[in-house]
Amino acid sequence: MGGRDQKIAKKLEKKIVKKGFPDVKISAEEGIVRLNGRVNLWSEVITIGYLAAKTKGVKGVINDVTAGEIERKGEEKKVTKRDVYDNVSLPKRADVVIVGGGVIGCFIAREISRYKLDVVLLEKESDVACGATKANSGMVHSGIGESSGTLKQKLNVKGNKMYDKVCEELNVPFERDGLLIVITTETLPPKVRKVLPPFISNFICEKIIPYVVFRKGKKAGIPLRPVKREELLEMEPNITDKAIVGVYSPTYGVVYPYEITIALAENAIQNGVKIALNTEVEDILVEDGKVKGVLTDRGTIESEYVINAAGIFADEVAEMAGAREFSIHPRKGSIIIFDKEMKGYINHSLSELILPQDPHTKGGGIFTTISGNPNWGPDAIEVSDKYDKSVTAEEIDTIFECGSLLPDFQKSSLITYFAGLRAATYEEDFFIKASENVLGFVNVAGIQSPGLAASPAIAEMVRGILREIGLKMGEKEEFNPIRRAIPKFSKLGIEEKKKLIKENPLYGNVICRCEHVTEGEVVDAIHRPLPATTVDAVKRRVRTGMGRCQGGFCGPKVARILARELNIPLEEVTKDGPGSNLFVGKTKSLLAEEA
Amino acid sequence: MIEVDVAIIGGGPAGLASAMKACEEGVKDILIIERGMELGGILLQCIHDGFGTFIFEETLTGPEYAQRYIDEVKKTGINVKLNTMVLEIDSAKRIIAVNQEDGLLEIEAKAIILSMGCRERTRAQILIPGDRPSGIYTAGVAQRYINIEGVIPGKKVVILGSGDIGMIMARRFTLEGAKVEGVYEVMSNPGGLTRNVVQCVEDYEIPLHLSHTITNIRGRRRVEGVTVAKVDSEMRPIKDTERFVPCDTVILSVGLIPENELSKSADVGMDPITNGPIVDEQMQTSVPGIFACGNVVHVHDLVDDVSKVAEVAGRGAAEYIDGKLKKRRSPIKVKAGRNVKYVVPQIIHGEKFDEDIRFYLRVKEIEKSVKTVVLADGERIFEKKIKIVKPPEMVKLDISPDILNRITGDELIIDVEGEEDEEKS
């Protein structure tokens, strides 16, 4: 530890002891603080992490303090059948290896597929978009929710503007339905409301707060428009009487986060990127302070450039390289989805402004997916387990409170709920940097909301970093940015439907009663450049099982089609990869028949 | 554009019986549109027996019961389109359907019979918290996998809900060599027919835990177990009774929902209690010429009742296209009274009744030694004693024309009166 680092450690130790944790060991190097020890509760681990992050001079927090209450479950026992339906045999070497097939990894892969490079993307799951990417709101934020001056806000504002073009190129739906920030009688904290005369708090809500929000947007280059009560009621007739005024943010948009990720992966493959699914990184090979390659459970790839886009596991991958300057503490967010028959009840995304704002989440809101399903949430819960994607009864209750903006909303139209884990660091900002210690290793970490909105700008930034650290990038003339989408039968007009069925009769066989998905779409999904090999992978591509019956009708049909097209027995069909088989064996009568 | 007299949406028991009746009544051009590859609907996967005791006075399996109707339909000139999904119906009785052979079909019908049946309530709709791994199935889906696809969903099974399908699946899993850890029921009484409690659960020594529910599902890739708990009188889980039950499969038999997306697209008026269309005594919906029958109207316990009521709809449709549908007066609303959850039909409006009307009602709570009472304008026009009423067992009341013709007001109330009420009155 240098003198400066010693000073930081001492200062921090004082703070942590004062909070009642005398046993936590603290060291610092080049402004990166490392914490070790054991406390009772996970919430205490989180508190200690934030104490460190807020200490002056600290650039990064590696928090290895453990909690006595729950041990991390860790990875389940290794599944053996890793190479079952793989389309890519692992190459021996690559110019760039990307670790992680979420929206960030796939955006980077597509971005650098513009250049004459051998790129390999490694994903441990059986499909891309399996982590936080598949379990978020799909909101392309405008940036108004982020603190001024953060990397998050800068990349968010920039990324948002890039969405129209990229979605057009990839043929994925993107809608800018706008966000209404709603100021209500509960916006001011109860304490403030209690002491202020009503006319003053009213004045604050009606005039001052919208102005402050508007100013913040102007400073960051985010278009905003104050909305008076009459207009608010016109825009959202079902809104609560508590609503006073609003601020409209027209650049807010929504995508299917998994669909854009799959499209990016497909377009990257079209342009020469290799994507190896079911491939888990076990070590990053480093020699003389330089990256040499990646060791996976399916072999080694030599490479001098490795991009760490491992999401929730980014700290573990960084540790493998000896380039860890942060900790990821998973913060769970759950979302409730309602039936699309409630479409039209809400016209814009809605978010109630509650002061003071929680610095770690923009808080739950109400938004409508591209398909027209209203969604409520997400909440924000710190969890110790990186595999904990359970939705608790308490969370369901909390999210139902988001709906207080729409008091008469029919909650019984609920279809399902799910949870995702935000890859939060203690610094609460994106961590996008080439490692100073390990040449060729680039961390793209701490990408939580608004990561989806920022992702096009993040990919561009990473491209720039690669060039800065010496990667030669010659442009590829044959780069094709256009990706053809799977035809969506339910979205076509009568004549188009007729034409499509004539070309391929499988488009005349509707196998999903809720979303009107055809067999043609499912077969198409299975034979795409990035093949769908599981029930959930098919679901993400064509929406089978996303409707109100949750796969009751289409489930058996999709399983059969997968077995047929992949030429495997029905018992080997899985929900989302090895270990998630749908069935345990054949029935007695079928076995007898086969014998 | 195809033009037909009667189009029937769904070729399950309701669709088949209504088609036969319409045909018998002389309708020439009948079309059954079925999304499955065969006629018979859900009966095809119900390979257990117990069907047909009223209609055929013998006990048949589901496929056998269906086959009797299918054979009859085949003898007639009724047209059938299999593997055909109806995408939309409008209130002008135009249907858009699709299949592989014909492509997109546009059908115009003089009358339509809705017989789409019902679907199962899912895990999320009853708000079971926890993980979302593989191995969670609704009972009907599991039944399809075992009986049609020939695959077993799991080896160690916990079943939530003691509805009929739940209990039948407890037996079916056991017969396939799986271990059923228990059937858990949130209510204090079984949700299905008594005969299923005896034949499917007790006979196989499967534990039936009443007043219990699942409070959590755990498992990353595949189900690893569930937490179960006792519930209090308001059906809230009691925290300190929670225990973990290891299993690889969760089967949910937690209710059925009439499937009415098409009815709604045709602007048919709905009953929020049954989740089905509001129908009159001829099973006509609020849209003239659109009839409905079977589980799309409300969920029945016995297929025999479905067939019977489907005949009413079939005849109604025939009379509608002949212009002979009974003369109508302003509707008489039929209201659910004491301890009655709902009554079907919800309205009657014949001008003069010349035959019995059968009312189907479901009670809210178990009650012994009761009297069902029909009140018109405060007057008790009908009374019938019943030994016991239970929510899982539908009550049927046949009311004769001489009673019906005495109705003067515009409202009927059907009560189930307990012993105490009787003493008071």
XYZ file of C-alpha atoms in Angstrom, chain A residues 128-443:
316
model
C -28.028 -15.722 -25.686
C -30.040 -13.258 -23.571
C -30.386 -15.647 -20.628
C -29.342 -13.387 -17.755
C -30.512 -9.885 -16.892
C -31.191 -9.334 -20.606
C -34.224 -11.590 -20.628
C -35.602 -10.358 -17.328
C -35.901 -6.586 -17.501
C -38.562 -4.120 -18.506
C -37.348 -3.634 -22.076
C -37.424 0.107 -21.491
C -35.166 2.240 -23.593
C -34.803 5.015 -21.040
C -34.220 8.618 -22.009
C -31.609 9.211 -19.307
C -33.679 11.516 -17.109
C -33.593 8.988 -14.293
C -29.790 9.011 -14.028
C -27.618 11.272 -11.939
C -26.044 14.110 -13.885
C -22.452 13.571 -14.895
C -22.399 9.791 -14.633
C -21.134 7.518 -17.399
C -24.543 5.877 -17.169
C -26.330 9.062 -18.112
C -23.927 9.970 -20.885
C -24.159 6.558 -22.579
C -27.888 6.335 -21.954
C -28.632 9.612 -23.711
C -26.379 8.661 -26.601
C -27.606 5.057 -26.835
C -31.257 6.088 -26.855
C -30.683 8.132 -30.015
C -29.073 5.173 -31.764
C -32.039 2.842 -31.306
C -34.185 3.760 -34.321
C -31.448 2.961 -36.800
C -30.245 -0.265 -35.262
C -33.768 -1.638 -34.785
C -34.542 -0.842 -38.383
C -31.404 -2.628 -39.561
C -32.146 -5.667 -37.412
C -35.857 -5.717 -38.184
C -36.951 -5.706 -34.566
C -39.912 -3.703 -33.318
C -39.137 -0.558 -31.333
C -41.754 1.872 -30.112
C -41.257 5.264 -28.561
C -44.425 5.509 -26.526
C -42.929 8.058 -24.145
C -42.831 8.218 -20.369
C -45.001 10.326 -18.131
C -43.320 11.225 -14.874
C -46.284 11.798 -12.600
C -46.147 14.183 -9.669
C -48.799 13.285 -7.112
C -49.979 14.345 -3.675
C -47.504 11.752 -2.381
C -44.454 13.029 -4.241
C -43.236 15.118 -1.328
C -42.095 13.137 1.722
C -44.746 12.872 4.485
C -42.546 14.889 6.867
C -42.408 17.829 4.456
C -46.114 17.605 3.685
C -46.889 17.743 7.378
C -45.092 21.009 8.033
C -45.921 22.914 4.854
C -49.215 24.701 4.325
C -51.116 22.976 1.472
C -50.856 25.941 -0.895
C -47.076 25.881 -0.623
C -46.677 22.151 -1.143
C -49.094 22.442 -4.032
C -46.997 25.203 -5.552
C -43.872 23.091 -5.151
C -45.518 20.105 -6.849
C -47.198 22.050 -9.616
C -44.436 24.499 -10.515
C -41.084 23.844 -8.886
C -40.640 20.099 -9.266
C -41.573 19.986 -12.986
C -39.188 22.872 -13.559
C -36.344 21.117 -11.747
C -36.903 17.938 -13.763
C -37.115 19.967 -16.971
C -33.827 21.776 -16.176
C -32.079 18.516 -15.472
C -33.208 17.164 -18.843
C -32.117 20.320 -20.654
C -28.655 20.091 -19.160
C -28.266 16.475 -20.337
C -29.828 17.058 -23.747
C -32.994 15.092 -22.993
C -36.172 16.553 -24.514
C -38.912 16.975 -21.891
C -42.259 18.711 -21.741
C -44.214 19.752 -18.638
C -47.804 18.478 -18.696
C -50.625 20.255 -16.874
C -53.307 18.325 -15.041
C -55.972 18.634 -17.766
C -53.599 17.345 -20.403
C -52.407 14.602 -18.073
C -55.986 13.381 -17.696
C -56.417 13.512 -21.449
C -53.251 11.498 -22.002
C -54.088 8.976 -19.260
C -57.820 8.995 -18.496
C -57.531 6.157 -15.961
C -54.936 7.827 -13.787
C -55.467 8.355 -10.064
C -56.991 11.509 -8.597
C -53.746 11.914 -6.639
C -51.978 13.003 -9.842
C -51.194 16.713 -9.854
C -49.076 17.370 -12.953
C -46.618 15.481 -15.116
C -43.449 15.771 -17.121
C -43.506 14.003 -20.471
C -40.375 12.400 -21.832
C -41.146 11.555 -25.481
C -37.926 9.708 -26.282
C -38.693 6.804 -23.953
C -39.079 3.626 -25.935
C -39.636 -0.055 -25.507
C -38.177 -3.154 -27.199
C -38.189 -6.864 -26.487
C -34.741 -7.003 -24.867
C -34.202 -10.666 -25.780
C -35.377 -10.144 -29.346
C -32.902 -7.352 -30.056
C -30.145 -9.449 -28.449
C -30.976 -12.505 -30.564
C -31.117 -10.269 -33.635
C -27.703 -8.795 -32.801
C -26.286 -12.294 -32.325
C -27.743 -13.437 -35.641
C -26.432 -10.413 -37.470
C -23.016 -10.893 -35.849
C -23.003 -14.529 -37.025
C -23.993 -13.389 -40.527
C -20.911 -11.192 -40.425
C -18.558 -13.921 -39.330
C -18.684 -13.956 -35.504
C -18.708 -17.402 -33.911
C -21.038 -17.868 -30.957
C -20.322 -20.861 -28.725
C -23.272 -21.660 -26.475
C -23.156 -24.047 -23.490
C -19.542 -22.942 -23.023
C -18.388 -21.811 -19.620
C -15.222 -19.832 -18.981
C -13.031 -21.465 -16.324
C -9.950 -19.270 -16.479
C -8.416 -16.313 -18.282
C -4.848 -17.070 -19.313
C -2.427 -14.226 -18.580
C 1.320 -14.140 -19.180
C 3.662 -11.229 -18.410
C 0.732 -8.930 -17.777
C -0.850 -9.738 -21.123
C -3.943 -11.749 -21.989
C -3.057 -14.982 -23.788
C -6.334 -16.822 -24.006
C -9.426 -18.246 -22.383
C -9.798 -21.682 -20.813
C -13.324 -23.071 -21.126
C -14.976 -26.331 -20.212
C -14.826 -27.167 -23.910
C -11.205 -26.316 -24.601
C -8.857 -23.359 -24.803
C -8.978 -20.417 -27.204
C -5.843 -18.361 -27.738
C -6.519 -14.665 -27.917
C -4.825 -11.424 -26.994
C -8.035 -9.528 -26.407
C -10.766 -10.574 -24.017
C -13.887 -8.560 -23.293
C -15.587 -9.254 -20.009
C -19.326 -8.809 -20.550
C -20.284 -11.504 -18.050
C -23.020 -9.469 -16.362
C -23.703 -10.691 -12.861
C -20.543 -12.836 -13.027
C -18.270 -10.076 -14.342
C -16.390 -9.773 -11.039
C -15.615 -13.497 -11.081
C -14.343 -13.364 -14.664
C -12.246 -10.287 -13.844
C -10.789 -12.122 -10.861
C -9.727 -14.983 -13.187
C -7.688 -12.442 -15.144
C -6.375 -10.731 -12.036
C -8.132 -7.597 -13.193
C -10.821 -7.203 -10.626
C -11.456 -3.677 -9.465
C -15.088 -4.027 -8.416
C -17.647 -6.339 -6.854
C -21.004 -7.263 -8.287
C -23.758 -7.498 -5.705
C -26.893 -8.862 -7.321
C -29.956 -6.692 -6.934
C -33.106 -8.518 -7.830
C -35.972 -6.910 -9.667
C -39.307 -8.597 -10.209
C -41.907 -7.680 -12.800
C -45.572 -8.638 -13.119
C -47.093 -9.062 -16.588
C -50.770 -8.536 -17.312
C -53.002 -9.746 -20.125
C -52.852 -7.785 -23.359
C -56.612 -7.358 -23.159
C -55.695 -4.505 -20.774
C -53.916 -2.765 -23.661
C -55.318 0.693 -24.131
C -55.888 1.160 -20.424
C -52.534 2.933 -20.390
C -51.192 5.021 -23.260
C -47.662 5.807 -22.053
C -45.186 4.398 -19.604
C -45.889 5.851 -16.183
C -43.643 6.538 -13.258
C -44.660 8.213 -10.035
C -42.057 10.621 -8.705
C -41.475 9.922 -5.020
C -39.020 12.130 -3.129
C -36.390 11.599 -1.952
C -35.432 9.336 -4.865
C -33.774 6.008 -4.055
C -30.287 6.434 -5.527
C -30.009 2.737 -6.412
C -33.108 2.271 -8.513
C -35.380 4.356 -10.634
C -38.121 2.438 -8.876
C -40.952 0.456 -10.259
C -43.234 1.842 -12.893
C -45.944 0.885 -15.280
C -45.157 0.240 -18.905
C -46.557 -1.618 -21.869
C -44.547 -4.099 -23.900
C -44.508 -4.126 -27.701
C -47.139 -6.875 -27.570
C -49.453 -4.636 -25.559
C -49.094 -6.402 -22.214
C -49.018 -3.940 -19.304
C -46.076 -4.632 -16.979
C -45.613 -3.411 -13.412
C -42.299 -3.208 -11.641
C -39.492 -3.869 -11.076
C -38.737 -3.618 -7.376
C -35.182 -3.749 -6.002
C -33.965 -6.304 -3.453
C -30.337 -7.033 -2.540
C -29.724 -10.803 -2.641
C -26.653 -12.815 -1.710
C -27.187 -15.579 -4.251
C -26.357 -15.001 -7.926
C -28.852 -17.685 -8.875
C -31.756 -16.363 -6.819
C -34.397 -15.394 -9.353
C -37.357 -16.258 -7.176
C -40.291 -13.903 -6.841
C -41.472 -13.716 -3.235
C -44.963 -13.065 -1.941
C -43.724 -9.790 -0.395
C -42.372 -8.653 -3.756
C -45.684 -9.343 -5.475
C -47.370 -7.139 -2.849
C -44.775 -4.379 -3.297
C -45.177 -4.360 -7.064
C -48.936 -4.231 -6.798
C -48.351 -0.875 -5.095
C -46.877 0.494 -8.354
C -50.422 0.268 -9.559
C -51.629 2.931 -7.164
C -51.357 5.272 -10.163
C -54.173 3.258 -11.767
C -56.598 2.508 -8.954
C -59.203 0.648 -11.034
C -56.792 -1.521 -13.031
C -57.993 -5.120 -13.178
C -55.261 -6.942 -11.279
C -56.864 -10.325 -11.895
C -55.667 -10.072 -15.498
C -52.200 -11.007 -14.235
C -50.481 -13.553 -16.493
C -47.170 -14.189 -14.774
C -44.198 -12.697 -12.969
C -40.453 -13.095 -13.213
C -37.257 -11.784 -11.679
C -33.888 -10.703 -12.998
C -30.668 -9.726 -11.256
C -29.087 -6.324 -11.787
C -25.308 -6.464 -11.950
C -24.764 -3.630 -9.484
C -21.354 -2.409 -8.324
C -20.886 -0.389 -5.138
C -19.909 2.603 -7.238
C -23.330 2.319 -8.970
C -21.985 3.381 -12.328
C -20.974 1.492 -15.445
C -17.418 0.175 -15.217
C -16.101 0.183 -18.803
C -12.315 0.202 -18.896
C -9.304 -1.589 -20.255
C -7.410 -3.127 -17.366
C -4.212 -1.282 -16.482
C -2.630 -4.414 -15.048
C -3.593 -6.946 -17.677
C -3.071 -5.756 -21.220
C -5.815 -6.834 -23.608
C -8.455 -7.359 -20.909
C -11.476 -5.052 -21.062
C -14.069 -4.913 -18.311
